[in-house]
Amino acid sequence: MREILGRRRRLLSQRKDGRAELIGAALTFATKWQWPVLPGVAANPQGRSRCGCPDPDCTVPGAHPFDPGLLAATTDARMVRWWWTNRPAAPIILATGGRAPCAVSLPALPAARALAALDRLGMRLGPVVASPARWSILVKPYSLERLGELLYAKDFVPGSLRFHGEGGYLALPPSETGQGEIRWERAPLPGPAAPWLPDVEAVVDAVVEALTRTGVSAPEL
């Protein structure tokens, strides 16, 4: 009986620690780094691979905003505390664009090979967010016009690249979603200052070149 009670206490402690880690991370993003965040929709309790939103065919289960909507994203500490006090296991969703970071994402396997190639080239990268399916390289904010000009000037851009800019969103670590754990593949350097971010042009140029050099065929995912 003691063994069972002890195990239960450990499990409860782990849950509390995980939830404390979520609210702590959300407050760091919002108040120290000035990244607007909001809680994501929960995964469906009847099956974590399904989403808690009304869409039965949701492609990003538990990894998107729903209620509140994306426009509610904030850097206000009181609001962030209230949200995660009431929804302690909610994923942390970053509202990309504006003054917040944007991101370039691609499927996990090509992303791993591309990052290895960029390391060999000596390119400096900022934080990289990883889910089981896709990795996202955080970049400085950019406008849709700037992105359009960048892509228009290129002969070829893999269709598997996705761009999270103004009006977009991204789940941040240490969230748990229907797709699995969201983690740092390249963690921000410790300290109170917001992480350094590269320009989107440099990242797109380098990723496309790396995929071409390594002969990686990034699937249309």
CSV table of C-alpha atoms in Angstrom, one decimal:
chain,number,residue,atom,x,y,z
A,1,MET,CA,0.0,0.0,0.0
A,2,ARG,CA,2.8,2.4,0.9
A,3,GLU,CA,4.4,1.6,-2.5
A,4,ILE,CA,1.2,2.6,-4.3
A,5,LEU,CA,0.7,5.8,-2.3
A,6,GLY,CA,4.4,6.7,-2.8
A,7,ARG,CA,4.1,6.2,-6.6
A,8,ARG,CA,0.9,8.2,-6.7
A,9,ARG,CA,2.6,11.1,-4.8
A,10,ARG,CA,5.5,11.0,-7.3
A,11,LEU,CA,3.2,11.1,-10.2
A,12,LEU,CA,1.3,14.0,-8.7
A,13,SER,CA,4.5,15.8,-8.0
A,14,GLN,CA,5.6,15.3,-11.6
A,15,ARG,CA,2.4,16.7,-12.9
A,16,LYS,CA,2.6,19.7,-10.7
A,17,ASP,CA,6.2,20.3,-11.7
A,18,GLY,CA,5.3,20.0,-15.4
A,19,ARG,CA,2.5,22.5,-15.0
A,20,ALA,CA,4.7,24.9,-13.0
A,21,GLU,CA,7.2,24.6,-15.8
A,22,LEU,CA,4.5,25.6,-18.4
A,23,ILE,CA,3.4,28.7,-16.5
A,24,GLY,CA,7.0,29.6,-15.8
A,25,ALA,CA,7.9,29.3,-19.5
A,26,ALA,CA,4.8,31.3,-20.6
A,27,LEU,CA,5.8,34.1,-18.2
A,28,THR,CA,9.3,34.1,-19.5
A,29,PHE,CA,8.2,34.4,-23.1
A,30,ALA,CA,5.6,37.1,-22.3
A,31,THR,CA,7.2,39.3,-19.7
A,32,LYS,CA,10.9,38.9,-20.2
A,33,TRP,CA,11.1,38.4,-23.9
A,34,GLN,CA,7.9,40.3,-24.9
A,35,TRP,CA,6.6,37.5,-27.0
A,36,PRO,CA,2.8,37.5,-27.1
A,37,VAL,CA,1.4,34.1,-26.0
A,38,LEU,CA,-1.9,32.5,-25.3
A,39,PRO,CA,-3.1,29.0,-24.3
A,40,GLY,CA,-3.7,26.5,-27.0
A,41,VAL,CA,-6.7,24.1,-27.3
A,42,ALA,CA,-6.3,20.9,-25.3
A,43,ALA,CA,-6.0,17.5,-26.9
A,44,ASN,CA,-9.1,15.4,-26.9
A,45,PRO,CA,-9.2,13.4,-23.6
A,46,GLN,CA,-10.6,10.4,-25.5
A,47,GLY,CA,-7.5,10.2,-27.7
A,48,ARG,CA,-4.4,12.5,-27.6
A,49,SER,CA,-3.9,12.3,-31.3
A,50,ARG,CA,-7.2,14.0,-31.8
A,51,CYS,CA,-7.9,17.7,-31.0
A,52,GLY,CA,-10.3,19.2,-28.5
A,53,CYS,CA,-11.6,21.7,-31.1
A,54,PRO,CA,-14.8,21.1,-33.1
A,55,ASP,CA,-12.9,20.1,-36.3
A,56,PRO,CA,-12.7,16.3,-36.5
A,57,ASP,CA,-10.0,16.5,-39.1
A,58,CYS,CA,-7.8,19.0,-37.3
A,59,THR,CA,-4.2,18.7,-38.6
A,60,VAL,CA,-2.5,20.3,-35.6
A,61,PRO,CA,-4.3,18.6,-32.6
A,62,GLY,CA,-3.8,20.6,-29.4
A,63,ALA,CA,-1.3,22.9,-31.1
A,64,HIS,CA,-3.4,25.9,-32.1
A,65,PRO,CA,-5.5,28.6,-30.5
A,66,PHE,CA,-9.3,28.2,-30.2
A,67,ASP,CA,-10.8,29.9,-27.2
A,68,PRO,CA,-9.4,32.5,-26.7
A,69,GLY,CA,-8.6,33.2,-30.4
A,70,LEU,CA,-5.2,34.3,-31.7
A,71,LEU,CA,-6.0,38.0,-31.3
A,72,ALA,CA,-6.0,37.6,-27.5
A,73,ALA,CA,-2.3,36.8,-27.4
A,74,THR,CA,-0.6,39.1,-24.8
A,75,THR,CA,2.5,39.9,-22.9
A,76,ASP,CA,0.6,40.9,-19.8
A,77,ALA,CA,1.8,38.9,-16.8
A,78,ARG,CA,-1.6,39.0,-15.0
A,79,MET,CA,-3.4,37.6,-18.0
A,80,VAL,CA,-0.8,34.9,-18.5
A,81,ARG,CA,-1.0,33.8,-14.9
A,82,TRP,CA,-4.8,33.7,-15.0
A,83,TRP,CA,-4.8,31.6,-18.1
A,84,TRP,CA,-2.4,29.0,-16.9
A,85,THR,CA,-3.8,28.9,-13.4
A,86,ASN,CA,-7.1,27.9,-14.9
A,87,ARG,CA,-5.7,25.8,-17.7
A,88,PRO,CA,-2.4,24.5,-16.2
A,89,ALA,CA,-1.7,21.9,-18.9
A,90,ALA,CA,-2.5,24.1,-21.9
A,91,PRO,CA,0.1,24.3,-24.7
A,92,ILE,CA,1.9,27.6,-25.0
A,93,ILE,CA,1.0,29.3,-28.4
A,94,LEU,CA,3.2,32.1,-29.8
A,95,ALA,CA,1.4,34.6,-32.0
A,96,THR,CA,4.1,35.1,-34.7
A,97,GLY,CA,4.8,38.3,-36.6
A,98,GLY,CA,4.4,42.0,-35.7
A,99,ARG,CA,7.2,42.5,-33.1
A,100,ALA,CA,7.3,38.8,-32.2
A,101,PRO,CA,9.5,36.2,-33.8
A,102,CYS,CA,8.5,34.5,-37.1
A,103,ALA,CA,9.5,31.1,-38.1
A,104,VAL,CA,10.5,28.9,-41.1
A,105,SER,CA,9.5,25.2,-40.6
A,106,LEU,CA,10.1,22.0,-42.5
A,107,PRO,CA,9.6,18.3,-41.9
A,108,ALA,CA,11.7,16.8,-39.1
A,109,LEU,CA,14.1,14.6,-41.1
A,110,PRO,CA,15.0,17.1,-43.8
A,111,ALA,CA,15.3,19.7,-41.0
A,112,ALA,CA,17.8,17.6,-39.1
A,113,ARG,CA,19.9,17.1,-42.2
A,114,ALA,CA,19.6,20.8,-43.1
A,115,LEU,CA,20.7,21.9,-39.6
A,116,ALA,CA,23.7,19.6,-39.8
A,117,ALA,CA,24.7,21.1,-43.1
A,118,LEU,CA,24.3,24.6,-41.8
A,119,ASP,CA,26.5,23.7,-38.8
A,120,ARG,CA,29.2,22.6,-41.3
A,121,LEU,CA,28.9,25.9,-43.1
A,122,GLY,CA,29.3,27.7,-39.8
A,123,MET,CA,26.0,29.5,-40.0
A,124,ARG,CA,24.7,31.1,-36.8
A,125,LEU,CA,21.2,30.1,-35.9
A,126,GLY,CA,18.9,31.1,-33.0
A,127,PRO,CA,16.4,28.9,-31.2
A,128,VAL,CA,14.9,25.9,-33.1
A,129,VAL,CA,11.6,24.4,-32.0
A,130,ALA,CA,10.9,20.8,-32.6
A,131,SER,CA,7.8,18.7,-32.7
A,132,PRO,CA,7.8,15.0,-33.8
A,133,ALA,CA,6.6,16.1,-37.3
A,134,ARG,CA,8.3,19.4,-38.0
A,135,TRP,CA,11.1,21.7,-36.8
A,136,SER,CA,10.8,25.5,-36.8
A,137,ILE,CA,13.7,27.9,-37.1
A,138,LEU,CA,12.9,31.1,-35.3
A,139,VAL,CA,13.7,34.3,-37.3
A,140,LYS,CA,13.4,38.0,-36.9
A,141,PRO,CA,9.9,39.5,-37.7
A,142,TYR,CA,9.2,40.0,-41.4
A,143,SER,CA,6.3,41.4,-43.4
A,144,LEU,CA,4.3,39.4,-45.9
A,145,GLU,CA,5.5,41.8,-48.6
A,146,ARG,CA,9.2,41.1,-47.7
A,147,LEU,CA,8.6,37.3,-47.7
A,148,GLY,CA,6.8,37.6,-51.1
A,149,GLU,CA,9.8,39.4,-52.6
A,150,LEU,CA,12.2,36.8,-51.2
A,151,LEU,CA,10.3,33.9,-52.6
A,152,TYR,CA,9.7,35.5,-56.0
A,153,ALA,CA,13.4,36.1,-56.4
A,154,LYS,CA,14.2,32.4,-55.9
A,155,ASP,CA,14.3,29.8,-58.8
A,156,PHE,CA,13.2,27.1,-56.4
A,157,VAL,CA,11.8,26.8,-52.9
A,158,PRO,CA,10.8,23.4,-51.5
A,159,GLY,CA,7.0,23.1,-51.1
A,160,SER,CA,7.5,21.5,-47.7
A,161,LEU,CA,8.8,24.8,-46.3
A,162,ARG,CA,6.2,26.7,-44.2
A,163,PHE,CA,6.3,30.3,-43.1
A,164,HIS,CA,4.9,31.4,-39.8
A,165,GLY,CA,4.6,35.2,-40.1
A,166,GLU,CA,2.0,37.8,-39.2
A,167,GLY,CA,-1.3,36.2,-38.3
A,168,GLY,CA,0.4,32.9,-37.7
A,169,TYR,CA,1.2,30.8,-34.6
A,170,LEU,CA,3.6,28.2,-33.2
A,171,ALA,CA,3.5,26.0,-30.2
A,172,LEU,CA,6.4,26.5,-27.9
A,173,PRO,CA,8.2,24.2,-25.4
A,174,PRO,CA,7.6,22.6,-23.0
A,175,SER,CA,4.0,22.1,-24.4
A,176,GLU,CA,2.4,18.7,-24.9
A,177,THR,CA,0.1,18.5,-27.9
A,178,GLY,CA,-1.8,15.8,-29.8
A,179,GLN,CA,1.3,15.5,-32.0
A,180,GLY,CA,3.6,14.9,-29.1
A,181,GLU,CA,6.1,16.8,-27.1
A,182,ILE,CA,7.2,20.3,-28.2
A,183,ARG,CA,10.9,20.8,-27.3
A,184,TRP,CA,14.0,22.9,-28.1
A,185,GLU,CA,16.2,21.3,-30.7
A,186,ARG,CA,18.4,24.4,-30.3
A,187,ALA,CA,17.6,26.0,-26.9
A,188,PRO,CA,17.9,29.7,-26.3
A,189,LEU,CA,20.9,30.8,-24.4
A,190,PRO,CA,20.3,31.2,-20.6
A,191,GLY,CA,19.6,34.8,-19.4
A,192,PRO,CA,16.8,37.3,-19.2
A,193,ALA,CA,17.4,38.9,-22.7
A,194,ALA,CA,15.3,37.8,-25.6
A,195,PRO,CA,17.2,35.3,-27.8
A,196,TRP,CA,19.1,36.5,-30.9
A,197,LEU,CA,17.3,35.7,-34.2
A,198,PRO,CA,18.7,35.5,-37.7
A,199,ASP,CA,17.1,37.3,-40.8
A,200,VAL,CA,14.6,35.2,-42.8
A,201,GLU,CA,16.5,35.8,-46.0
A,202,ALA,CA,19.7,34.2,-44.5
A,203,VAL,CA,17.7,31.2,-43.2
A,204,VAL,CA,15.8,30.5,-46.4
A,205,ASP,CA,18.9,30.9,-48.6
A,206,ALA,CA,20.9,28.6,-46.3
A,207,VAL,CA,18.1,26.0,-45.9
A,208,VAL,CA,17.4,25.8,-49.7
A,209,GLU,CA,21.1,25.5,-50.4
A,210,ALA,CA,21.6,22.9,-47.7
A,211,LEU,CA,18.7,20.7,-49.0
A,212,THR,CA,20.1,21.0,-52.5
A,213,ARG,CA,23.7,20.2,-51.5
A,214,THR,CA,22.7,17.2,-49.4
A,215,GLY,CA,20.3,15.9,-52.0
A,216,VAL,CA,17.5,15.8,-49.5
A,217,SER,CA,14.1,15.4,-51.0
A,218,ALA,CA,11.8,17.2,-48.5
A,219,PRO,CA,8.3,15.7,-49.0
A,220,GLU,CA,5.3,18.0,-49.4
A,221,LEU,CA,4.1,17.8,-45.8
